[in-house]
XYZ file of C-alpha atoms in Angstrom:
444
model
C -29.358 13.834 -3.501
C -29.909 11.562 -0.764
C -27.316 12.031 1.878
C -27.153 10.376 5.506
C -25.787 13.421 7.990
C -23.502 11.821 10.471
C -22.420 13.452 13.662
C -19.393 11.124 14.366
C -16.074 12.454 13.518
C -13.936 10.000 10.555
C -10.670 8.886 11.573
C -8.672 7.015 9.380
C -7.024 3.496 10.249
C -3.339 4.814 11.880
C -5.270 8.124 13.789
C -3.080 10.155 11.649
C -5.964 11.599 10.025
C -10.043 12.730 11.055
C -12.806 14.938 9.402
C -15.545 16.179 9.989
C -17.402 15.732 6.680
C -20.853 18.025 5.763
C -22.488 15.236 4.578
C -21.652 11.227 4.447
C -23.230 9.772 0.770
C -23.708 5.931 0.576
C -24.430 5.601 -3.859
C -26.550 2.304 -4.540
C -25.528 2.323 -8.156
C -23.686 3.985 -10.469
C -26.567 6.328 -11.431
C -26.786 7.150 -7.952
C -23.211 8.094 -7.592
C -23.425 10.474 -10.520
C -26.257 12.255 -8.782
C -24.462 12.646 -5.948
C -21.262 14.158 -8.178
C -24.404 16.102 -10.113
C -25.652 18.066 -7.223
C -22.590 18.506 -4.808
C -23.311 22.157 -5.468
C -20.455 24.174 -3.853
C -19.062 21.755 -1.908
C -16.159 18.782 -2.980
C -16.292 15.823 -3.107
C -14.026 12.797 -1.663
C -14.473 8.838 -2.180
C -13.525 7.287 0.730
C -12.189 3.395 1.276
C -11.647 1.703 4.222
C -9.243 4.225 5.618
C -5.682 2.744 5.839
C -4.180 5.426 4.065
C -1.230 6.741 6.577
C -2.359 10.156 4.522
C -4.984 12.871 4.578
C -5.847 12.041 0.893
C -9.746 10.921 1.584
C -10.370 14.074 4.124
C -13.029 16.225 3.343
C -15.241 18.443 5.245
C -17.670 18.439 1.998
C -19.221 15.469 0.828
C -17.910 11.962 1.903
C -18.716 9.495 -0.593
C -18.736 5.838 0.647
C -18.277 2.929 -1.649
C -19.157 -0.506 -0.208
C -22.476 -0.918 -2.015
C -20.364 -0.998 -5.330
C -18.471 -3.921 -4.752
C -20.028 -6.383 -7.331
C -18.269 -8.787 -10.217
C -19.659 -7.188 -13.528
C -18.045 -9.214 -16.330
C -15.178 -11.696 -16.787
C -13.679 -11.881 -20.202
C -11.137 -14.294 -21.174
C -8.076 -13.480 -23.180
C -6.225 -15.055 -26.051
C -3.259 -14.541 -24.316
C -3.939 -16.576 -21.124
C -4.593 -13.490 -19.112
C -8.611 -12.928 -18.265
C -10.109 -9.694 -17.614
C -12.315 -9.272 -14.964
C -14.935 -5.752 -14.457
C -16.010 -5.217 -10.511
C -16.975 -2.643 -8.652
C -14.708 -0.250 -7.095
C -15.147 -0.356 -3.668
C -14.723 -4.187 -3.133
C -12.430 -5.110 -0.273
C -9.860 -7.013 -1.930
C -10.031 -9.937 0.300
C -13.975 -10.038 -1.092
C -12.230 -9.354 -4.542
C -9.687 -12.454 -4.019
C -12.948 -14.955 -2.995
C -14.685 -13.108 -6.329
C -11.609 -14.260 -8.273
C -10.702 -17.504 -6.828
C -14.673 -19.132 -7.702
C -14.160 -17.931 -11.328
C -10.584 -19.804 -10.682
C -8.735 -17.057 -11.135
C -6.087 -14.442 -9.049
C -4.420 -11.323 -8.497
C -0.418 -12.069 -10.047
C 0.813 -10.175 -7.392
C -0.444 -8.231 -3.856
C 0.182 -6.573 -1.303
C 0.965 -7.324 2.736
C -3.246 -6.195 4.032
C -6.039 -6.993 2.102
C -8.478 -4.829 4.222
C -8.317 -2.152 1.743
C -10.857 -1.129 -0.907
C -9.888 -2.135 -4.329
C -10.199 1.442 -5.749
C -8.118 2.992 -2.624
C -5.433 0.682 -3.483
C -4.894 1.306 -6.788
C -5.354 5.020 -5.850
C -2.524 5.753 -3.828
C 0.146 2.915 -5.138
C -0.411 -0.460 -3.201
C 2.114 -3.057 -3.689
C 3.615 -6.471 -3.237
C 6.851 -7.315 -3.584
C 8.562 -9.463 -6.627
C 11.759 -8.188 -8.733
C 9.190 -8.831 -12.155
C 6.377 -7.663 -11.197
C 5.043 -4.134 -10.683
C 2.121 -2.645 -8.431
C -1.535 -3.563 -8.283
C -1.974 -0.655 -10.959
C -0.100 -2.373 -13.371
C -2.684 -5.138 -13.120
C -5.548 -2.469 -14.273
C -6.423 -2.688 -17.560
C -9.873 -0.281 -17.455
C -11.494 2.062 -14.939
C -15.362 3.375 -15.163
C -14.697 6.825 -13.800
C -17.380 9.433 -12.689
C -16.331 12.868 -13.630
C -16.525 16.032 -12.273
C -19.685 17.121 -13.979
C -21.185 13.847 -12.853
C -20.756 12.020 -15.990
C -19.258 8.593 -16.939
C -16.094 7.987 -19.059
C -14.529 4.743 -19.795
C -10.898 4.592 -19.884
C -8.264 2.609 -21.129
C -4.682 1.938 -22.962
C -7.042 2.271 -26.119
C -9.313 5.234 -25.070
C -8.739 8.489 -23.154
C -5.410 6.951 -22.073
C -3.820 10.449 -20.334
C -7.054 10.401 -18.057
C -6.361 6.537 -17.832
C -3.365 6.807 -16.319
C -3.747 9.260 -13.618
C -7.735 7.469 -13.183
C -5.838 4.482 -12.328
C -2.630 5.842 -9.727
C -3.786 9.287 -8.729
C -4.918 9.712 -5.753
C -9.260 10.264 -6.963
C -7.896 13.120 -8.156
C -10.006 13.352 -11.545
C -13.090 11.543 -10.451
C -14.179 8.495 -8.991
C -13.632 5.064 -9.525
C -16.540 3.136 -10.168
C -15.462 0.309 -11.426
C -12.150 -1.045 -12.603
C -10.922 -3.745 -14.807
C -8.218 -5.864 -13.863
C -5.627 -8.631 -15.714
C -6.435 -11.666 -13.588
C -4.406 -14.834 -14.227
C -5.820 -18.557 -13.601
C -5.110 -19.347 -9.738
C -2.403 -20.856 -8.232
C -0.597 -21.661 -5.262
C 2.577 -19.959 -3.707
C 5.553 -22.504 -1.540
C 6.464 -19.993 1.323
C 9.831 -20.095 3.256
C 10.616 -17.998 6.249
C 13.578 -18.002 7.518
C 15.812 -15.813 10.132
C 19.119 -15.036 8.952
C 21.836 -13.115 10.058
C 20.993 -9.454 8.290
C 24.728 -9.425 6.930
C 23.995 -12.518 5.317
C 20.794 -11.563 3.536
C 22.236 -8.427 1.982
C 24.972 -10.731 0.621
C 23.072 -12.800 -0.877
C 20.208 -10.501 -2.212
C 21.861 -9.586 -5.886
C 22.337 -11.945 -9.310
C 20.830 -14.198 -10.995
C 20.219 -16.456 -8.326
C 20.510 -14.335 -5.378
C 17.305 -14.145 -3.028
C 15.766 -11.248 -5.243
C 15.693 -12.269 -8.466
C 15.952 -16.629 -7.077
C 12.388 -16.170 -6.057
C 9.025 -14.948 -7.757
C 8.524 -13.101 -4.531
C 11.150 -11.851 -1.634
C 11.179 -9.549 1.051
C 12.846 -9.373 4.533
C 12.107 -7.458 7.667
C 15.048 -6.659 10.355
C 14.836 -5.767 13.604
C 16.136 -3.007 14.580
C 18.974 -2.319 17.592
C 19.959 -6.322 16.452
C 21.895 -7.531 13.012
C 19.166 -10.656 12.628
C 16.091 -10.373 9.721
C 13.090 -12.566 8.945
C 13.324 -13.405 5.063
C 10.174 -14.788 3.205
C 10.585 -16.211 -0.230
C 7.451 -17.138 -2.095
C 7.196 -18.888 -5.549
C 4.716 -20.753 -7.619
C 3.752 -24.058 -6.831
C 2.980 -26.224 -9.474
C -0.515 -28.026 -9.187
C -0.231 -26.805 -5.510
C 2.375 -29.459 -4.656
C 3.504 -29.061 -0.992
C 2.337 -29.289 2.701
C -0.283 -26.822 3.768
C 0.024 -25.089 7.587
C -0.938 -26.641 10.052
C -4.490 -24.668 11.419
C -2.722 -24.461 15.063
C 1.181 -23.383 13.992
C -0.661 -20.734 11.898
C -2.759 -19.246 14.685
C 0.138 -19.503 16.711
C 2.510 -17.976 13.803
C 0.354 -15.159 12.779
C -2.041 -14.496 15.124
C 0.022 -15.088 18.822
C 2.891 -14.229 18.235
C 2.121 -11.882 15.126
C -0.548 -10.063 16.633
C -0.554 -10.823 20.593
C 2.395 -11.307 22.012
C 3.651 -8.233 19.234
C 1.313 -5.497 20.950
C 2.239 -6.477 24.135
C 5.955 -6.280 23.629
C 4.980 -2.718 21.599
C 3.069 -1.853 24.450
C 6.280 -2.595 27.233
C 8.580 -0.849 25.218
C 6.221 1.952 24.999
C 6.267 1.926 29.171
C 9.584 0.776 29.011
C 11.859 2.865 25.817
C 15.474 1.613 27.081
C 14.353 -2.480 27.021
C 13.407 -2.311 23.529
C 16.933 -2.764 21.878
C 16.456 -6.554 24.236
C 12.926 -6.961 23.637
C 14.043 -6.736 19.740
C 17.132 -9.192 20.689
C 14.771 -11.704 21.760
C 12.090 -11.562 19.373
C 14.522 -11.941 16.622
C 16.149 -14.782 18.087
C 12.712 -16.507 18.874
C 11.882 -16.374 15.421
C 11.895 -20.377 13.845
C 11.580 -20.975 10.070
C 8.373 -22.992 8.276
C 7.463 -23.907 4.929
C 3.963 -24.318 3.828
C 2.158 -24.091 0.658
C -1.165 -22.125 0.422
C -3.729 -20.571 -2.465
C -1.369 -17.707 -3.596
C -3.890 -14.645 -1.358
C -3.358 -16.627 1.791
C 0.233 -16.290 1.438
C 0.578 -12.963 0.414
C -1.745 -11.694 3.050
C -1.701 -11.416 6.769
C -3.568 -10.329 9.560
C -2.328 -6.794 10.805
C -3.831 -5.870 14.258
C -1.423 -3.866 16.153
C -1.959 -0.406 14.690
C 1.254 1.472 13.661
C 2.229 4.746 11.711
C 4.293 3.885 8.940
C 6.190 5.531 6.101
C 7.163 3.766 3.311
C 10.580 5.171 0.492
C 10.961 3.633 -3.239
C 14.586 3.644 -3.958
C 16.630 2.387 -7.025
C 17.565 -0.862 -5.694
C 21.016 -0.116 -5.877
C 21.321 2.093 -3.227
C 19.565 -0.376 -1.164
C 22.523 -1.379 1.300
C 23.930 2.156 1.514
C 20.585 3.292 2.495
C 20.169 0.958 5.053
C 23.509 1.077 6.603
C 22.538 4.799 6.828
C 19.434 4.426 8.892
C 21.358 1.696 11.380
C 24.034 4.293 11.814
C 21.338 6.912 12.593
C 19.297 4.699 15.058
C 22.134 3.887 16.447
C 23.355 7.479 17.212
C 19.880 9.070 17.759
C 18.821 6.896 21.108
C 15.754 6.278 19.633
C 14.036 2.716 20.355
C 12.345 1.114 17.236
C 10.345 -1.933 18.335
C 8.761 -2.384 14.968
C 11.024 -3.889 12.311
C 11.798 -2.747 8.863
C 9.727 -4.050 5.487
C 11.985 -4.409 2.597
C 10.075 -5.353 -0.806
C 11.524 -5.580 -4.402
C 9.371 -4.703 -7.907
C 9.879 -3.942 -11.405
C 10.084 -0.669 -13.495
C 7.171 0.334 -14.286
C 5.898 2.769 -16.621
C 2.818 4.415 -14.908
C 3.130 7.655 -14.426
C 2.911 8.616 -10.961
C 4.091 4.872 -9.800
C 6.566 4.642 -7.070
C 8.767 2.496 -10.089
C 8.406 4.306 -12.506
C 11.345 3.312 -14.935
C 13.602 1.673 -12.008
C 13.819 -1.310 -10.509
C 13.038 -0.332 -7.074
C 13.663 -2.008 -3.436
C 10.866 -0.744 -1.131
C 11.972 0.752 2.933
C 8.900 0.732 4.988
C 9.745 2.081 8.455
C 7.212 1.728 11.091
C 6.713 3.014 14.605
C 4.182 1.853 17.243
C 0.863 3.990 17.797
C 1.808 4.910 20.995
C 5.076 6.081 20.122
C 6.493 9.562 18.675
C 7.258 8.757 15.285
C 8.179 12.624 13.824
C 12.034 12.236 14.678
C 12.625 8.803 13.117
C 10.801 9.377 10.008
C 12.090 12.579 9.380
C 15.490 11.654 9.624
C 14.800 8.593 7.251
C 13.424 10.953 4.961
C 16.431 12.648 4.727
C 18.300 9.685 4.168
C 16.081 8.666 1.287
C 16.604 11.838 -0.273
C 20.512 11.744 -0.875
C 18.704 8.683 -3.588
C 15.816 10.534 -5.104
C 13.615 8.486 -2.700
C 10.036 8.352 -3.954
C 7.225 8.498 -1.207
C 4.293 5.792 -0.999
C 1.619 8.322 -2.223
C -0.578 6.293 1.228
C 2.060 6.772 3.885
C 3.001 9.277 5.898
C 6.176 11.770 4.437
C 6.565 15.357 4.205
C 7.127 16.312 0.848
C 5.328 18.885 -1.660
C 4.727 19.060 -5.158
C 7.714 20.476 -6.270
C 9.905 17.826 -4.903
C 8.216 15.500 -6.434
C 7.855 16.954 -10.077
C 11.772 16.463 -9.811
C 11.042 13.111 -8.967
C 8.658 11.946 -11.828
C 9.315 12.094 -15.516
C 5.643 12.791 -16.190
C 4.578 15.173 -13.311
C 3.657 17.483 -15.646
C 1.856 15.721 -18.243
C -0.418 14.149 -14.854
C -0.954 17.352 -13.084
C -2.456 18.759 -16.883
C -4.975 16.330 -16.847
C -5.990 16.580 -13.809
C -6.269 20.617 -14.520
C -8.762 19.511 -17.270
C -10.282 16.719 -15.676
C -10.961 18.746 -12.705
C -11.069 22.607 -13.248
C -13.321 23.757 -10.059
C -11.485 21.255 -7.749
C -14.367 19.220 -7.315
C -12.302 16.410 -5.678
C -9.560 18.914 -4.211
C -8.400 18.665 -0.342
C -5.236 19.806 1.261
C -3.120 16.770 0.806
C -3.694 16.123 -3.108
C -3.063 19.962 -3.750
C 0.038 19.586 -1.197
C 1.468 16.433 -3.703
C 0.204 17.485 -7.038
C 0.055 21.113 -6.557
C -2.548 23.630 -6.397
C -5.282 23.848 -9.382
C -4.776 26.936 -11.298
């Protein structure tokens, strides 16, 4: 096996998580990658992305396996239906994997907020955008190439070895690794965006029916500020032949990158030196806020740049509990004294029916809470947590949260039926580490 040694310690995106792997393993092809598997002898064996899970779930101190090399486009295979599948490698970025797509003029239907990850980390641990009919980026996989523990290669889908399929394609690497995957790609288009601030009273009033701001839009979310009543609403939706003006190259660098990015750590940074101005730092920012409109290829618009780094924890809840939950956490911040300079992500998606999704069977309103890197972050969390737990909350499997596996075999209908296969899939714990056996339970 040819290995590269490396004496620098991993850390992961947030500094939440580091290891000191044994050895670092860079596969050139998929044969190479299954000799790597092959010979791992005693020790196990992680795949590792580009490290923005929250989690520890790509720690090892045996062998770290890195992807990048197999990141290319393999096949594209149009559909009767429309729909065209598309084979790449799994560890494309998927901002490389939306430049892939768009020259074969096609897209993802839906993404998330970053597209720094790794295509195969993504899927992995429950990535998502937001839209009230549409599910997760797993619900857009249609066929993974997996490496087993033995080193050898199984194709799965729908059609074959579909138990293995579906904990291959939202599991957490926990019965081999992704080598490639195959994706439902739709012909490209272009997404209208509105942002607007609102009065947070307002937007909760106007989220529900038929033409409220959920279901009124192919794509909603809001953020509020916390310590102030005001919220940033986006509301994307198709385009049609990409009518609509684009953003102006200066208001965007100013938009996203200034103000998003610049003048955002250095506020993060005062209220770090500073706790008590936070509540007016938020007051301000909220209130400096202006709308725009723009229309963009649908990745530009569903993407932005993210370069303050942050700890975050992210709760799926059945979007009726929504408002009561968040009432709950402004009472709580509130009481608690705790200043929150970063504002709340709230994202809407379908029910799903993968196994281990996050919306599985439930229309589900996403809570991401987020607290600056150099801020404590235990207290707040923990006592969202506990909020989200009065709802049968479900935990991003990426983000940071506290609970085990037997929480959260009361949480999923098929718990069971994924941790068997991953029994069978993986008997030695080949791909074992603390955090999957903390989630799914140990292997017997």
């Amino acid at each position: 096996m040819t290995t590269v040694t490396e004496q620098l310690r991993w850390q992961n995106w947030a500094r939440t998580e580091s290891a000191q792997p044994e050895q670092v393993a860079y596969p050139r092809d998929l044969e190479h990658l299954c000799s790597i598997v092959r010979s791992r002898g005693a020790l196990r064996v992680r795949a590792i992305g580009a490290g923005h899970s929250f989690t520890g779930a790509a720690v090892t101190e045996g062998i770290q396996i890195r992807m990048d090399a197999l990141d290319l486009l393999e096949r594209v295979d149009p559909r009767p239906d429309g729909t065209t599948h598309v084979t790449v490698g799994a560890g494309i970025r998927l901002h490389a994997l939306n430049r892939v797509l768009a020259a074969c003029g096609l897209a993802m239907r839906n993404l998330g907020d970053i597209d720094r990850q790794t295509l195969a980390g993504a899927i992995s641990t429950g990535t998502h955008g937001t839209g009230s009919r549409l599910g997760g980026l797993a619900t857009q996989v249609v066929g993974v190439r997996l490496v087993t523990a033995q080193g050898d290669v199984v194709e799965a889908s729908p059609q074959h070895h579909p138990e293995l399929f579906e904990v291959a394609r939202l599991g957490l690497g926990s019965v081999g690794v992704l080598a490639a995957i195959t994706l439902e790609a739709v012909p490209a288009f272009h997404l209208s965006a509105v942002e607007v601030p609102l009065p947070l009273d307002e937007v909760l009033e106007r989220l529900d029916g038929p033409d409220g701001l959920v279901d009124g839009n192919d794509h909603f979310e809001f953020y509020w500020f916390p310590h102030t009543r005001r919220a940033l609403t986006k509301s994307n939706n198709r385009a049609p032949n990409g009518a609509g003006p684009g953003l102006h190259p200066l208001r965007g660098w100013v938009d996203d990158e200034l103000l998003s990015n610049g003048v955002f750590a250095a506020t993060n940074r005062l209220a770090a030196a500073a706790p008590a101005l936070t509540p007016r730092i938020n007051r301000i920012a909220s209130r400096a806020l202006s709308a725009r409109a723009y229309t963009a290829p649908s990745p530009q618009v569903f993407a932005s740049p993210r370069r303050v780094r942050f700890r975050e924890m992210e709760y799926a809840i059945p979007r009726a509990q929504l408002r009561e939950v968040l009432a709950e956490i402004d009472s709580w911040i509130s009481a608690s004294g705790v200043n929150i300079p970063f504002p709340l992500e709230v994202r809407f998606a379908a029910a799903d029916d993968v196994w281990l999704s996050t919306a599985h069977g439930r229309p589900t309103a996403y809570v991401a809470v987020h607290q600056y890197l150099r801020l404590p972050y235990g207290r707040y969390f923990q006592a969202v947590e506990r909020i989200m737990a009065q709802v049968d909350g479900r935990p991003h499997w990426g983000k940071l949260h506290w609970l085990g596996a037997d929480r959260l075999a009361e949480l999923y209908p098929q718990f069971a039926e994924a941790r068997a296969v991953r029994a069978q899939a993986d008997p030695d714990g080949a791909f074992r580490n603390e955090y999957l056996d903390r989630v799914l339970g140990p292997l017997a």
